[in-house]
Amino acid sequence: MNAKTYLSQAMWLDIMINQKLEEQERLKAMAEKVTSNFAEVKVTGGERQNTREESNVKLIDLRHETNEITDRYIDLRNEIMETINQLEEMNYRLILEMRYISKKGWDEIAATMGYDVRWIMELHGRALKKVDKILRLQKTS
């Protein structure tokens, strides 16, 4: 796995978490819309099922799934930060952290650091090469 793919994993997990949270909100809204009915709904096959209860069970399952992804994200984020912090150059560390952990765009990174966007992208490329070396060394250890 190359440096960019490795570092991007945290961004993708963060997006997945946000999607799961949005899905939880939708399910929660749907569960609240289901009217409370003390009578159970008859479902084909003769089984009885409470739609509000079913919605709540689905919501709980989704919360567990979101928690698992969040745990993976935290572990991966910590691992990535350990890798980034192995770089000697502080500006490389800052660019990679802003880009892959804080999900900032190139313009914002350039403005924060006081550099031109093209120079930031050049430094980013150099930083990725150094991370590639670190990853290769970690593989051989």
PDB file of C-alpha atoms in Angstrom:
ATOM      1  CA  MET A   1       0.000   0.000   0.000  1.00  0.00           C
ATOM      2  CA  ASN A   2       1.440   3.369  -0.959  1.00  0.00           C
ATOM      3  CA  ALA A   3       1.580   6.381   1.365  1.00  0.00           C
ATOM      4  CA  LYS A   4      -1.378   8.224  -0.134  1.00  0.00           C
ATOM      5  CA  THR A   5      -3.641   5.173   0.071  1.00  0.00           C
ATOM      6  CA  TYR A   6      -2.476   4.476   3.611  1.00  0.00           C
ATOM      7  CA  LEU A   7      -3.090   8.045   4.783  1.00  0.00           C
ATOM      8  CA  SER A   8      -6.431   8.300   2.968  1.00  0.00           C
ATOM      9  CA  GLN A   9      -7.889   5.400   4.949  1.00  0.00           C
ATOM     10  CA  ALA A  10      -8.686   7.707   7.870  1.00  0.00           C
ATOM     11  CA  MET A  11     -10.533  10.104   5.581  1.00  0.00           C
ATOM     12  CA  TRP A  12     -12.654   7.282   4.165  1.00  0.00           C
ATOM     13  CA  LEU A  13     -13.489   5.894   7.597  1.00  0.00           C
ATOM     14  CA  ASP A  14     -14.474   9.380   8.737  1.00  0.00           C
ATOM     15  CA  ILE A  15     -16.816   9.677   5.758  1.00  0.00           C
ATOM     16  CA  MET A  16     -18.275   6.240   6.561  1.00  0.00           C
ATOM     17  CA  ILE A  17     -18.909   7.309  10.153  1.00  0.00           C
ATOM     18  CA  ASN A  18     -20.697  10.448   8.989  1.00  0.00           C
ATOM     19  CA  GLN A  19     -22.846   8.370   6.620  1.00  0.00           C
ATOM     20  CA  LYS A  20     -23.758   5.980   9.430  1.00  0.00           C
ATOM     21  CA  LEU A  21     -24.670   8.900  11.698  1.00  0.00           C
ATOM     22  CA  GLU A  22     -26.914  10.359   8.993  1.00  0.00           C
ATOM     23  CA  GLU A  23     -28.515   6.952   8.523  1.00  0.00           C
ATOM     24  CA  GLN A  24     -29.098   6.745  12.281  1.00  0.00           C
ATOM     25  CA  GLU A  25     -30.882  10.098  12.195  1.00  0.00           C
ATOM     26  CA  ARG A  26     -33.118   8.896   9.351  1.00  0.00           C
ATOM     27  CA  LEU A  27     -33.951   5.664  11.176  1.00  0.00           C
ATOM     28  CA  LYS A  28     -34.588   7.545  14.397  1.00  0.00           C
ATOM     29  CA  ALA A  29     -36.980   9.889  12.577  1.00  0.00           C
ATOM     30  CA  MET A  30     -38.731   6.919  10.965  1.00  0.00           C
ATOM     31  CA  ALA A  31     -39.027   5.140  14.314  1.00  0.00           C
ATOM     32  CA  GLU A  32     -40.573   8.238  15.844  1.00  0.00           C
ATOM     33  CA  LYS A  33     -43.041   8.532  12.961  1.00  0.00           C
ATOM     34  CA  VAL A  34     -44.306   5.019  13.522  1.00  0.00           C
ATOM     35  CA  THR A  35     -47.356   5.474  15.686  1.00  0.00           C
ATOM     36  CA  SER A  36     -47.425   3.681  18.974  1.00  0.00           C
ATOM     37  CA  ASN A  37     -49.907   0.909  18.739  1.00  0.00           C
ATOM     38  CA  PHE A  38     -50.410  -1.474  21.573  1.00  0.00           C
ATOM     39  CA  ALA A  39     -51.750  -4.039  19.139  1.00  0.00           C
ATOM     40  CA  GLU A  40     -49.158  -5.915  17.179  1.00  0.00           C
ATOM     41  CA  VAL A  41     -49.222  -5.907  13.398  1.00  0.00           C
ATOM     42  CA  LYS A  42     -49.917  -9.250  11.768  1.00  0.00           C
ATOM     43  CA  VAL A  43     -47.277 -10.138   9.192  1.00  0.00           C
ATOM     44  CA  THR A  44     -47.598 -12.718   6.416  1.00  0.00           C
ATOM     45  CA  GLY A  45     -46.914 -16.163   7.737  1.00  0.00           C
ATOM     46  CA  GLY A  46     -48.865 -15.621  10.917  1.00  0.00           C
ATOM     47  CA  GLU A  47     -46.026 -14.039  12.893  1.00  0.00           C
ATOM     48  CA  ARG A  48     -46.741 -10.894  14.832  1.00  0.00           C
ATOM     49  CA  GLN A  49     -44.378  -7.977  14.678  1.00  0.00           C
ATOM     50  CA  ASN A  50     -44.255  -4.533  16.258  1.00  0.00           C
ATOM     51  CA  THR A  51     -42.976  -2.060  13.655  1.00  0.00           C
ATOM     52  CA  ARG A  52     -41.800   0.455  16.256  1.00  0.00           C
ATOM     53  CA  GLU A  53     -39.844  -2.239  18.049  1.00  0.00           C
ATOM     54  CA  GLU A  54     -38.351  -3.429  14.770  1.00  0.00           C
ATOM     55  CA  SER A  55     -37.262   0.135  13.914  1.00  0.00           C
ATOM     56  CA  ASN A  56     -35.632   0.502  17.323  1.00  0.00           C
ATOM     57  CA  VAL A  57     -33.770  -2.798  16.937  1.00  0.00           C
ATOM     58  CA  LYS A  58     -32.444  -1.676  13.546  1.00  0.00           C
ATOM     59  CA  LEU A  59     -31.369   1.620  15.070  1.00  0.00           C
ATOM     60  CA  ILE A  60     -29.515  -0.146  17.878  1.00  0.00           C
ATOM     61  CA  ASP A  61     -27.771  -2.432  15.362  1.00  0.00           C
ATOM     62  CA  LEU A  62     -26.720   0.578  13.316  1.00  0.00           C
ATOM     63  CA  ARG A  63     -25.364   2.305  16.424  1.00  0.00           C
ATOM     64  CA  HIS A  64     -23.246  -0.767  17.209  1.00  0.00           C
ATOM     65  CA  GLU A  65     -21.943  -0.812  13.633  1.00  0.00           C
ATOM     66  CA  THR A  66     -21.114   2.906  13.857  1.00  0.00           C
ATOM     67  CA  ASN A  67     -19.281   2.359  17.137  1.00  0.00           C
ATOM     68  CA  GLU A  68     -17.186  -0.418  15.584  1.00  0.00           C
ATOM     69  CA  ILE A  69     -16.221   1.812  12.648  1.00  0.00           C
ATOM     70  CA  THR A  70     -15.441   4.656  15.052  1.00  0.00           C
ATOM     71  CA  ASP A  71     -13.149   2.373  17.061  1.00  0.00           C
ATOM     72  CA  ARG A  72     -11.335   1.360  13.853  1.00  0.00           C
ATOM     73  CA  TYR A  73     -11.065   5.041  12.876  1.00  0.00           C
ATOM     74  CA  ILE A  74      -9.518   6.015  16.220  1.00  0.00           C
ATOM     75  CA  ASP A  75      -6.997   3.161  16.074  1.00  0.00           C
ATOM     76  CA  LEU A  76      -6.084   3.938  12.462  1.00  0.00           C
ATOM     77  CA  ARG A  77      -5.881   7.680  13.144  1.00  0.00           C
ATOM     78  CA  ASN A  78      -3.454   7.044  16.018  1.00  0.00           C
ATOM     79  CA  GLU A  79      -1.373   4.728  13.830  1.00  0.00           C
ATOM     80  CA  ILE A  80      -1.278   7.294  11.019  1.00  0.00           C
ATOM     81  CA  MET A  81      -0.294  10.066  13.434  1.00  0.00           C
ATOM     82  CA  GLU A  82       2.551   7.887  14.736  1.00  0.00           C
ATOM     83  CA  THR A  83       3.733   7.408  11.156  1.00  0.00           C
ATOM     84  CA  ILE A  84       3.425  11.115  10.307  1.00  0.00           C
ATOM     85  CA  ASN A  85       5.296  12.074  13.488  1.00  0.00           C
ATOM     86  CA  GLN A  86       8.279  10.012  12.344  1.00  0.00           C
ATOM     87  CA  LEU A  87       8.956  12.657   9.701  1.00  0.00           C
ATOM     88  CA  GLU A  88      11.708  15.069  10.681  1.00  0.00           C
ATOM     89  CA  GLU A  89      10.341  17.986   8.670  1.00  0.00           C
ATOM     90  CA  MET A  90       7.659  19.807  10.628  1.00  0.00           C
ATOM     91  CA  ASN A  91       6.089  21.306   7.488  1.00  0.00           C
ATOM     92  CA  TYR A  92       5.657  17.795   6.020  1.00  0.00           C
ATOM     93  CA  ARG A  93       3.993  16.635   9.237  1.00  0.00           C
ATOM     94  CA  LEU A  94       1.699  19.656   9.259  1.00  0.00           C
ATOM     95  CA  ILE A  95       0.653  19.267   5.623  1.00  0.00           C
ATOM     96  CA  LEU A  96      -0.120  15.560   6.031  1.00  0.00           C
ATOM     97  CA  GLU A  97      -2.008  16.063   9.274  1.00  0.00           C
ATOM     98  CA  MET A  98      -4.076  18.935   7.863  1.00  0.00           C
ATOM     99  CA  ARG A  99      -4.838  17.007   4.682  1.00  0.00           C
ATOM    100  CA  TYR A 100      -5.496  13.477   5.925  1.00  0.00           C
ATOM    101  CA  ILE A 101      -6.564  13.923   9.535  1.00  0.00           C
ATOM    102  CA  SER A 102      -8.306  17.322   9.440  1.00  0.00           C
ATOM    103  CA  LYS A 103      -9.508  16.860   5.816  1.00  0.00           C
ATOM    104  CA  LYS A 104      -8.546  20.387   4.790  1.00  0.00           C
ATOM    105  CA  GLY A 105      -8.353  21.438   1.160  1.00  0.00           C
ATOM    106  CA  TRP A 106      -5.213  22.601  -0.600  1.00  0.00           C
ATOM    107  CA  ASP A 107      -6.227  26.275  -0.534  1.00  0.00           C
ATOM    108  CA  GLU A 108      -6.832  26.212   3.201  1.00  0.00           C
ATOM    109  CA  ILE A 109      -3.551  24.426   3.887  1.00  0.00           C
ATOM    110  CA  ALA A 110      -1.678  26.926   1.724  1.00  0.00           C
ATOM    111  CA  ALA A 111      -3.333  29.891   3.437  1.00  0.00           C
ATOM    112  CA  THR A 112      -2.645  28.505   6.906  1.00  0.00           C
ATOM    113  CA  MET A 113       1.006  27.843   6.137  1.00  0.00           C
ATOM    114  CA  GLY A 114       1.500  31.011   4.117  1.00  0.00           C
ATOM    115  CA  TYR A 115       2.617  29.210   0.965  1.00  0.00           C
ATOM    116  CA  ASP A 116       1.413  29.030  -2.615  1.00  0.00           C
ATOM    117  CA  VAL A 117      -0.854  26.040  -3.389  1.00  0.00           C
ATOM    118  CA  ARG A 118       1.622  24.705  -5.953  1.00  0.00           C
ATOM    119  CA  TRP A 119       4.393  24.743  -3.348  1.00  0.00           C
ATOM    120  CA  ILE A 120       2.133  22.954  -0.844  1.00  0.00           C
ATOM    121  CA  MET A 121       1.442  20.251  -3.425  1.00  0.00           C
ATOM    122  CA  GLU A 122       5.169  19.924  -4.101  1.00  0.00           C
ATOM    123  CA  LEU A 123       5.881  19.565  -0.377  1.00  0.00           C
ATOM    124  CA  HIS A 124       3.007  17.089  -0.115  1.00  0.00           C
ATOM    125  CA  GLY A 125       4.590  14.943  -2.820  1.00  0.00           C
ATOM    126  CA  ARG A 126       7.928  14.999  -1.019  1.00  0.00           C
ATOM    127  CA  ALA A 127       6.241  14.116   2.269  1.00  0.00           C
ATOM    128  CA  LEU A 128       4.460  11.166   0.641  1.00  0.00           C
ATOM    129  CA  LYS A 129       7.795   9.834  -0.633  1.00  0.00           C
ATOM    130  CA  LYS A 130       9.182   9.964   2.903  1.00  0.00           C
ATOM    131  CA  VAL A 131       6.093   8.194   4.278  1.00  0.00           C
ATOM    132  CA  ASP A 132       6.523   5.524   1.570  1.00  0.00           C
ATOM    133  CA  LYS A 133      10.048   4.919   2.919  1.00  0.00           C
ATOM    134  CA  ILE A 134       8.744   4.683   6.485  1.00  0.00           C
ATOM    135  CA  LEU A 135       6.062   2.198   5.422  1.00  0.00           C
ATOM    136  CA  ARG A 136       8.613   0.067   3.570  1.00  0.00           C
ATOM    137  CA  LEU A 137      10.852   0.037   6.664  1.00  0.00           C
ATOM    138  CA  GLN A 138       7.896  -0.963   8.845  1.00  0.00           C
ATOM    139  CA  LYS A 139       7.120  -3.861   6.496  1.00  0.00           C
ATOM    140  CA  THR A 140      10.651  -5.236   6.695  1.00  0.00           C
ATOM    141  CA  SER A 141      10.799  -4.958  10.506  1.00  0.00           C
TER     142      SER A 141
END
